[in-house]
Amino acid sequence: VSPEEVRHEIIKKSEGLDVWVKKHRNMFVELGTDDMQLAVRDILAGFPLLTKNLPGRNSADPFVVALARMKNYTVVTEEGLGSINRPRIPFVCEHYKIKCINILGLIKQEDWII
């Protein structure tokens, strides 16, 4: 699953993947709850540079972290760790003790054979 904000970002920026995303709308979680909005606000208060207009930044990032934090989900991303001055999803996840893995980590975790 992924937050609805990710779906919006994919539709805006991707050619091709947007077609798949539109067919799989049920995997995207709407984030209209007050708890979710508070969680996003908390994340942005602690990491205001998470969504700044720098290469590789995405306005959906705090929603990804908030959803994982609220639902105790594991985040899967290929982003590098980052730092306090250039935070990335793994850096923020580490701060909140949210499990964060890459695709290879997901394959290993799920015991998939490729």
PDB file of C-alpha atoms in Angstrom:
ATOM      1  CA  VAL A   1       0.000   0.000   0.000  1.00  0.00           C
ATOM      2  CA  SER A   2       0.997   3.593  -0.408  1.00  0.00           C
ATOM      3  CA  PRO A   3      -0.480   6.963   0.479  1.00  0.00           C
ATOM      4  CA  GLU A   4      -2.762   8.677  -2.019  1.00  0.00           C
ATOM      5  CA  GLU A   5      -0.169  11.453  -2.352  1.00  0.00           C
ATOM      6  CA  VAL A   6       2.199   8.989  -4.052  1.00  0.00           C
ATOM      7  CA  ARG A   7      -0.488   8.189  -6.625  1.00  0.00           C
ATOM      8  CA  HIS A   8      -0.889  11.897  -7.371  1.00  0.00           C
ATOM      9  CA  GLU A   9       2.878  12.310  -7.803  1.00  0.00           C
ATOM     10  CA  ILE A  10       3.096   9.330 -10.154  1.00  0.00           C
ATOM     11  CA  ILE A  11       0.226  10.567 -12.298  1.00  0.00           C
ATOM     12  CA  LYS A  12       1.816  14.038 -12.543  1.00  0.00           C
ATOM     13  CA  LYS A  13       5.347  12.905 -13.323  1.00  0.00           C
ATOM     14  CA  SER A  14       5.318   9.475 -14.921  1.00  0.00           C
ATOM     15  CA  GLU A  15       4.605   8.379 -18.433  1.00  0.00           C
ATOM     16  CA  GLY A  16       3.521   4.768 -18.530  1.00  0.00           C
ATOM     17  CA  LEU A  17       3.476   3.981 -14.819  1.00  0.00           C
ATOM     18  CA  ASP A  18       0.464   6.271 -14.432  1.00  0.00           C
ATOM     19  CA  VAL A  19      -1.623   3.834 -16.508  1.00  0.00           C
ATOM     20  CA  TRP A  20      -0.780   0.987 -14.100  1.00  0.00           C
ATOM     21  CA  VAL A  21      -1.433   3.198 -11.075  1.00  0.00           C
ATOM     22  CA  LYS A  22      -4.886   4.154 -12.350  1.00  0.00           C
ATOM     23  CA  LYS A  23      -5.754   0.454 -12.678  1.00  0.00           C
ATOM     24  CA  HIS A  24      -4.577  -0.291  -9.113  1.00  0.00           C
ATOM     25  CA  ARG A  25      -6.164   2.606  -7.276  1.00  0.00           C
ATOM     26  CA  ASN A  26      -7.225   0.316  -4.404  1.00  0.00           C
ATOM     27  CA  MET A  27      -3.617   0.036  -3.186  1.00  0.00           C
ATOM     28  CA  PHE A  28      -3.509   3.744  -2.321  1.00  0.00           C
ATOM     29  CA  VAL A  29      -4.684   4.873   1.120  1.00  0.00           C
ATOM     30  CA  GLU A  30      -6.580   8.129   1.468  1.00  0.00           C
ATOM     31  CA  LEU A  31      -5.104  10.331   4.155  1.00  0.00           C
ATOM     32  CA  GLY A  32      -7.956  12.540   5.193  1.00  0.00           C
ATOM     33  CA  THR A  33      -7.912  11.680   8.891  1.00  0.00           C
ATOM     34  CA  ASP A  34      -6.928  14.235  11.492  1.00  0.00           C
ATOM     35  CA  ASP A  35      -4.409  11.757  12.932  1.00  0.00           C
ATOM     36  CA  MET A  36      -2.662  11.485   9.575  1.00  0.00           C
ATOM     37  CA  GLN A  37      -2.575  15.243   9.099  1.00  0.00           C
ATOM     38  CA  LEU A  38      -1.081  15.636  12.582  1.00  0.00           C
ATOM     39  CA  ALA A  39       1.511  12.948  11.855  1.00  0.00           C
ATOM     40  CA  VAL A  40       2.537  14.696   8.613  1.00  0.00           C
ATOM     41  CA  ARG A  41       2.699  18.043  10.394  1.00  0.00           C
ATOM     42  CA  ASP A  42       4.926  16.509  13.083  1.00  0.00           C
ATOM     43  CA  ILE A  43       7.269  15.015  10.480  1.00  0.00           C
ATOM     44  CA  LEU A  44       7.554  18.306   8.594  1.00  0.00           C
ATOM     45  CA  ALA A  45       8.170  20.209  11.834  1.00  0.00           C
ATOM     46  CA  GLY A  46      11.112  17.932  12.585  1.00  0.00           C
ATOM     47  CA  PHE A  47      12.345  17.663   8.989  1.00  0.00           C
ATOM     48  CA  PRO A  48      11.282  20.798   7.085  1.00  0.00           C
ATOM     49  CA  LEU A  49      13.849  20.151   4.336  1.00  0.00           C
ATOM     50  CA  LEU A  50      12.192  16.816   3.457  1.00  0.00           C
ATOM     51  CA  THR A  51      10.003  18.453   0.810  1.00  0.00           C
ATOM     52  CA  LYS A  52      12.175  21.357  -0.324  1.00  0.00           C
ATOM     53  CA  ASN A  53      12.538  21.910  -4.071  1.00  0.00           C
ATOM     54  CA  LEU A  54      15.779  20.022  -4.495  1.00  0.00           C
ATOM     55  CA  PRO A  55      16.503  17.178  -6.912  1.00  0.00           C
ATOM     56  CA  GLY A  56      14.888  13.946  -5.779  1.00  0.00           C
ATOM     57  CA  ARG A  57      12.503  15.558  -3.297  1.00  0.00           C
ATOM     58  CA  ASN A  58       8.872  14.627  -3.353  1.00  0.00           C
ATOM     59  CA  SER A  59       5.915  16.208  -1.598  1.00  0.00           C
ATOM     60  CA  ALA A  60       4.561  12.712  -0.902  1.00  0.00           C
ATOM     61  CA  ASP A  61       7.559  11.728   1.252  1.00  0.00           C
ATOM     62  CA  PRO A  62       6.155  12.869   4.624  1.00  0.00           C
ATOM     63  CA  PHE A  63       2.921  11.015   3.851  1.00  0.00           C
ATOM     64  CA  VAL A  64       4.873   7.809   3.192  1.00  0.00           C
ATOM     65  CA  VAL A  65       6.611   8.126   6.555  1.00  0.00           C
ATOM     66  CA  ALA A  66       3.394   9.109   8.365  1.00  0.00           C
ATOM     67  CA  LEU A  67       1.464   6.129   6.994  1.00  0.00           C
ATOM     68  CA  ALA A  68       4.251   3.731   7.972  1.00  0.00           C
ATOM     69  CA  ARG A  69       4.493   5.301  11.411  1.00  0.00           C
ATOM     70  CA  MET A  70       0.765   5.122  12.077  1.00  0.00           C
ATOM     71  CA  LYS A  71       0.239   1.592  10.741  1.00  0.00           C
ATOM     72  CA  ASN A  72       3.603   0.095  11.747  1.00  0.00           C
ATOM     73  CA  TYR A  73       4.410  -0.614   8.089  1.00  0.00           C
ATOM     74  CA  THR A  74       7.812  -1.194   6.556  1.00  0.00           C
ATOM     75  CA  VAL A  75       8.882   1.428   4.014  1.00  0.00           C
ATOM     76  CA  VAL A  76      10.451   0.183   0.777  1.00  0.00           C
ATOM     77  CA  THR A  77      12.587   2.719  -1.071  1.00  0.00           C
ATOM     78  CA  GLU A  78      15.748   2.912  -3.120  1.00  0.00           C
ATOM     79  CA  GLU A  79      16.679   6.304  -1.648  1.00  0.00           C
ATOM     80  CA  GLY A  80      19.974   6.762   0.139  1.00  0.00           C
ATOM     81  CA  LEU A  81      20.024   7.608   3.835  1.00  0.00           C
ATOM     82  CA  GLY A  82      20.448  11.377   3.589  1.00  0.00           C
ATOM     83  CA  SER A  83      21.224  13.644   6.523  1.00  0.00           C
ATOM     84  CA  ILE A  84      19.620  16.317   8.678  1.00  0.00           C
ATOM     85  CA  ASN A  85      20.503  18.923   6.020  1.00  0.00           C
ATOM     86  CA  ARG A  86      19.340  16.721   3.129  1.00  0.00           C
ATOM     87  CA  PRO A  87      16.842  14.322   4.700  1.00  0.00           C
ATOM     88  CA  ARG A  88      15.590  11.380   2.713  1.00  0.00           C
ATOM     89  CA  ILE A  89      12.896   8.888   3.660  1.00  0.00           C
ATOM     90  CA  PRO A  90      15.366   6.388   5.243  1.00  0.00           C
ATOM     91  CA  PHE A  91      16.856   9.108   7.460  1.00  0.00           C
ATOM     92  CA  VAL A  92      13.415  10.166   8.712  1.00  0.00           C
ATOM     93  CA  CYS A  93      12.349   6.543   9.169  1.00  0.00           C
ATOM     94  CA  GLU A  94      15.467   5.891  11.236  1.00  0.00           C
ATOM     95  CA  HIS A  95      14.573   8.839  13.476  1.00  0.00           C
ATOM     96  CA  TYR A  96      11.079   7.431  14.110  1.00  0.00           C
ATOM     97  CA  LYS A  97      12.350   3.816  14.346  1.00  0.00           C
ATOM     98  CA  ILE A  98      10.344   2.791  11.268  1.00  0.00           C
ATOM     99  CA  LYS A  99      11.707  -0.217   9.405  1.00  0.00           C
ATOM    100  CA  CYS A 100      12.983   0.908   6.008  1.00  0.00           C
ATOM    101  CA  ILE A 101      14.388  -1.448   3.372  1.00  0.00           C
ATOM    102  CA  ASN A 102      15.220  -1.444  -0.330  1.00  0.00           C
ATOM    103  CA  ILE A 103      13.804  -3.733  -3.031  1.00  0.00           C
ATOM    104  CA  LEU A 104      16.465  -6.388  -2.426  1.00  0.00           C
ATOM    105  CA  GLY A 105      15.626  -6.248   1.278  1.00  0.00           C
ATOM    106  CA  LEU A 106      11.951  -6.795   0.422  1.00  0.00           C
ATOM    107  CA  ILE A 107      12.793  -9.797  -1.764  1.00  0.00           C
ATOM    108  CA  LYS A 108      14.848 -11.303   1.071  1.00  0.00           C
ATOM    109  CA  GLN A 109      12.252 -10.461   3.733  1.00  0.00           C
ATOM    110  CA  GLU A 110       9.457 -12.090   1.724  1.00  0.00           C
ATOM    111  CA  ASP A 111      11.671 -15.063   0.783  1.00  0.00           C
ATOM    112  CA  TRP A 112      10.943 -14.562  -2.903  1.00  0.00           C
ATOM    113  CA  ILE A 113      12.946 -16.532  -5.422  1.00  0.00           C
ATOM    114  CA  ILE A 114      14.036 -14.615  -8.485  1.00  0.00           C
TER     115      ILE A 114
END
